[in-house]
Amino acid sequence: TVLRHDNHMGERKGVNKYYPPEWNPDKGSLNKFHGTHALRERARKLDQGILRIRFELPYNIWCNGCGNHVGMGVRYNADKSKVGNYYSTPIWKFRMKCHLCDNYIEFQTDPKNCDYIILSGGTRHNQRWEQQDNEGHAVDRGESSKMADDPMYKLEHGIKDHKRAKEDQPRLTQIEEMLLVKKDDFAVNQLIRKRFRVRNTSC
């Protein structure tokens, strides 16, 4: 017996399910009737609390088995299991095999720091972004409260900001002029064509 379930026109194909003659609705779903799980092989170790999932690396790592670099976003078939709780949040462990060698890598969620930690098999490739090294300014968490409580510190901070604004004014003016030129599409196109003509003439 083959029962066809009609679907909406948006679906690309219908769903066909084979119902054997000995089956009837009183016996439950087909999975229950056949003694199988809906997730098939992924749920093979479900009695041990392990579910096979698709895991994506949260950051760059070095494999301790082969020493190769594995980039963030690479996906693996991983065994997911619960190993504890942080308050009411479950802590999950993921175990996967490196695609370049036979080494197994284990990750664990870190709800306290909203991160993942490597338990074994790999080393995290740290690529920290430092504000001072990128012409940025480190944020002092207590600065805002200090400015609110200390009038002299607020005045001194304001003088420094005013001085820096004066020093940066010529550069800001230059950037604004460049943006105004680029805003005129016709002028930009004319400039580019002129440069092309000069280059072709010189060649």
PDB file of N, CA and C in Angstrom, residues 67-106:
ATOM      1  N   GLY A  67      49.250  18.569  13.295  1.00  0.00           N
ATOM      2  CA  GLY A  67      49.866  19.886  13.316  1.00  0.00           C
ATOM      3  C   GLY A  67      49.332  20.847  12.274  1.00  0.00           C
ATOM      4  N   ASN A  68      48.293  20.455  11.545  1.00  0.00           N
ATOM      5  CA  ASN A  68      47.736  21.317  10.509  1.00  0.00           C
ATOM      6  C   ASN A  68      46.775  22.342  11.105  1.00  0.00           C
ATOM      7  N   HIS A  69      46.654  23.441  10.375  1.00  0.00           N
ATOM      8  CA  HIS A  69      45.724  24.496  10.777  1.00  0.00           C
ATOM      9  C   HIS A  69      44.337  24.186  10.218  1.00  0.00           C
ATOM     10  N   VAL A  70      43.328  24.293  11.066  1.00  0.00           N
ATOM     11  CA  VAL A  70      41.941  24.073  10.651  1.00  0.00           C
ATOM     12  C   VAL A  70      41.186  25.368  10.898  1.00  0.00           C
ATOM     13  N   GLY A  71      40.585  25.912   9.848  1.00  0.00           N
ATOM     14  CA  GLY A  71      39.974  27.224   9.926  1.00  0.00           C
ATOM     15  C   GLY A  71      38.605  27.226  10.578  1.00  0.00           C
ATOM     16  N   MET A  72      38.250  28.381  11.100  1.00  0.00           N
ATOM     17  CA  MET A  72      36.922  28.580  11.683  1.00  0.00           C
ATOM     18  C   MET A  72      35.851  28.358  10.617  1.00  0.00           C
ATOM     19  N   GLY A  73      34.794  27.655  10.988  1.00  0.00           N
ATOM     20  CA  GLY A  73      33.699  27.403  10.063  1.00  0.00           C
ATOM     21  C   GLY A  73      33.747  26.043   9.399  1.00  0.00           C
ATOM     22  N   VAL A  74      34.869  25.305   9.548  1.00  0.00           N
ATOM     23  CA  VAL A  74      34.941  23.948   8.992  1.00  0.00           C
ATOM     24  C   VAL A  74      33.966  23.059   9.760  1.00  0.00           C
ATOM     25  N   ARG A  75      33.235  22.234   9.037  1.00  0.00           N
ATOM     26  CA  ARG A  75      32.179  21.434   9.665  1.00  0.00           C
ATOM     27  C   ARG A  75      32.589  19.968   9.799  1.00  0.00           C
ATOM     28  N   TYR A  76      32.159  19.374  10.897  1.00  0.00           N
ATOM     29  CA  TYR A  76      32.449  17.971  11.183  1.00  0.00           C
ATOM     30  C   TYR A  76      31.192  17.274  11.687  1.00  0.00           C
ATOM     31  N   ASN A  77      31.165  15.966  11.519  1.00  0.00           N
ATOM     32  CA  ASN A  77      30.170  15.139  12.194  1.00  0.00           C
ATOM     33  C   ASN A  77      30.686  14.898  13.605  1.00  0.00           C
ATOM     34  N   ALA A  78      29.959  15.382  14.594  1.00  0.00           N
ATOM     35  CA  ALA A  78      30.433  15.321  15.975  1.00  0.00           C
ATOM     36  C   ALA A  78      29.429  14.609  16.864  1.00  0.00           C
ATOM     37  N   ASP A  79      29.962  13.938  17.889  1.00  0.00           N
ATOM     38  CA  ASP A  79      29.122  13.305  18.907  1.00  0.00           C
ATOM     39  C   ASP A  79      28.846  14.325  20.007  1.00  0.00           C
ATOM     40  N   LYS A  80      27.583  14.634  20.204  1.00  0.00           N
ATOM     41  CA  LYS A  80      27.177  15.637  21.192  1.00  0.00           C
ATOM     42  C   LYS A  80      26.636  14.936  22.433  1.00  0.00           C
ATOM     43  N   SER A  81      27.142  15.348  23.589  1.00  0.00           N
ATOM     44  CA  SER A  81      26.674  14.753  24.841  1.00  0.00           C
ATOM     45  C   SER A  81      26.661  15.812  25.934  1.00  0.00           C
ATOM     46  N   LYS A  82      25.765  15.642  26.878  1.00  0.00           N
ATOM     47  CA  LYS A  82      25.651  16.581  28.000  1.00  0.00           C
ATOM     48  C   LYS A  82      26.556  16.128  29.134  1.00  0.00           C
ATOM     49  N   VAL A  83      27.392  17.080  29.637  1.00  0.00           N
ATOM     50  CA  VAL A  83      28.359  16.714  30.684  1.00  0.00           C
ATOM     51  C   VAL A  83      28.105  17.453  31.996  1.00  0.00           C
ATOM     52  N   GLY A  84      27.140  18.364  32.019  1.00  0.00           N
ATOM     53  CA  GLY A  84      26.871  19.074  33.265  1.00  0.00           C
ATOM     54  C   GLY A  84      25.979  20.279  33.034  1.00  0.00           C
ATOM     55  N   ASN A  85      25.933  21.128  34.055  1.00  0.00           N
ATOM     56  CA  ASN A  85      25.122  22.348  33.985  1.00  0.00           C
ATOM     57  C   ASN A  85      25.889  23.516  34.592  1.00  0.00           C
ATOM     58  N   TYR A  86      25.643  24.689  34.019  1.00  0.00           N
ATOM     59  CA  TYR A  86      26.089  25.936  34.645  1.00  0.00           C
ATOM     60  C   TYR A  86      24.817  26.658  35.055  1.00  0.00           C
ATOM     61  N   TYR A  87      24.492  26.551  36.364  1.00  0.00           N
ATOM     62  CA  TYR A  87      23.183  26.944  36.863  1.00  0.00           C
ATOM     63  C   TYR A  87      22.124  26.121  36.112  1.00  0.00           C
ATOM     64  N   SER A  88      21.265  26.762  35.300  1.00  0.00           N
ATOM     65  CA  SER A  88      20.242  26.003  34.577  1.00  0.00           C
ATOM     66  C   SER A  88      20.601  25.771  33.113  1.00  0.00           C
ATOM     67  N   THR A  89      21.806  26.231  32.698  1.00  0.00           N
ATOM     68  CA  THR A  89      22.221  26.091  31.301  1.00  0.00           C
ATOM     69  C   THR A  89      23.028  24.818  31.115  1.00  0.00           C
ATOM     70  N   PRO A  90      22.636  23.946  30.186  1.00  0.00           N
ATOM     71  CA  PRO A  90      23.388  22.705  29.963  1.00  0.00           C
ATOM     72  C   PRO A  90      24.789  22.984  29.406  1.00  0.00           C
ATOM     73  N   ILE A  91      25.738  22.148  29.787  1.00  0.00           N
ATOM     74  CA  ILE A  91      27.094  22.197  29.239  1.00  0.00           C
ATOM     75  C   ILE A  91      27.233  20.998  28.297  1.00  0.00           C
ATOM     76  N   TRP A  92      27.564  21.270  27.026  1.00  0.00           N
ATOM     77  CA  TRP A  92      27.633  20.227  26.014  1.00  0.00           C
ATOM     78  C   TRP A  92      29.079  19.946  25.616  1.00  0.00           C
ATOM     79  N   LYS A  93      29.345  18.700  25.331  1.00  0.00           N
ATOM     80  CA  LYS A  93      30.662  18.297  24.821  1.00  0.00           C
ATOM     81  C   LYS A  93      30.505  17.768  23.402  1.00  0.00           C
ATOM     82  N   PHE A  94      31.458  18.120  22.522  1.00  0.00           N
ATOM     83  CA  PHE A  94      31.429  17.704  21.123  1.00  0.00           C
ATOM     84  C   PHE A  94      32.746  16.994  20.797  1.00  0.00           C
ATOM     85  N   ARG A  95      32.627  15.786  20.274  1.00  0.00           N
ATOM     86  CA  ARG A  95      33.817  14.996  19.932  1.00  0.00           C
ATOM     87  C   ARG A  95      33.794  14.678  18.445  1.00  0.00           C
ATOM     88  N   MET A  96      34.886  15.007  17.755  1.00  0.00           N
ATOM     89  CA  MET A  96      34.937  14.825  16.300  1.00  0.00           C
ATOM     90  C   MET A  96      36.326  14.381  15.885  1.00  0.00           C
ATOM     91  N   LYS A  97      36.401  13.787  14.706  1.00  0.00           N
ATOM     92  CA  LYS A  97      37.675  13.296  14.174  1.00  0.00           C
ATOM     93  C   LYS A  97      38.202  14.278  13.147  1.00  0.00           C
ATOM     94  N   CYS A  98      39.493  14.587  13.249  1.00  0.00           N
ATOM     95  CA  CYS A  98      40.115  15.504  12.294  1.00  0.00           C
ATOM     96  C   CYS A  98      40.047  14.898  10.892  1.00  0.00           C
ATOM     97  N   HIS A  99      39.735  15.736   9.892  1.00  0.00           N
ATOM     98  CA  HIS A  99      39.603  15.230   8.521  1.00  0.00           C
ATOM     99  C   HIS A  99      40.960  15.011   7.853  1.00  0.00           C
ATOM    100  N   LEU A 100      42.046  15.419   8.526  1.00  0.00           N
ATOM    101  CA  LEU A 100      43.389  15.273   7.948  1.00  0.00           C
ATOM    102  C   LEU A 100      44.202  14.156   8.598  1.00  0.00           C
ATOM    103  N   CYS A 101      43.720  13.642   9.743  1.00  0.00           N
ATOM    104  CA  CYS A 101      44.439  12.555  10.430  1.00  0.00           C
ATOM    105  C   CYS A 101      43.437  11.781  11.290  1.00  0.00           C
ATOM    106  N   ASP A 102      43.952  10.892  12.123  1.00  0.00           N
ATOM    107  CA  ASP A 102      43.087  10.051  12.967  1.00  0.00           C
ATOM    108  C   ASP A 102      42.885  10.638  14.362  1.00  0.00           C
ATOM    109  N   ASN A 103      43.318  11.876  14.558  1.00  0.00           N
ATOM    110  CA  ASN A 103      43.212  12.502  15.873  1.00  0.00           C
ATOM    111  C   ASN A 103      41.776  12.950  16.160  1.00  0.00           C
ATOM    112  N   TYR A 104      41.361  12.784  17.407  1.00  0.00           N
ATOM    113  CA  TYR A 104      40.039  13.228  17.831  1.00  0.00           C
ATOM    114  C   TYR A 104      40.154  14.533  18.619  1.00  0.00           C
ATOM    115  N   ILE A 105      39.260  15.452  18.338  1.00  0.00           N
ATOM    116  CA  ILE A 105      39.253  16.767  18.981  1.00  0.00           C
ATOM    117  C   ILE A 105      37.970  16.904  19.790  1.00  0.00           C
ATOM    118  N   GLU A 106      38.091  17.411  20.999  1.00  0.00           N
ATOM    119  CA  GLU A 106      36.926  17.569  21.871  1.00  0.00           C
ATOM    120  C   GLU A 106      36.752  19.030  22.273  1.00  0.00           C
TER     121      GLU A 106
END
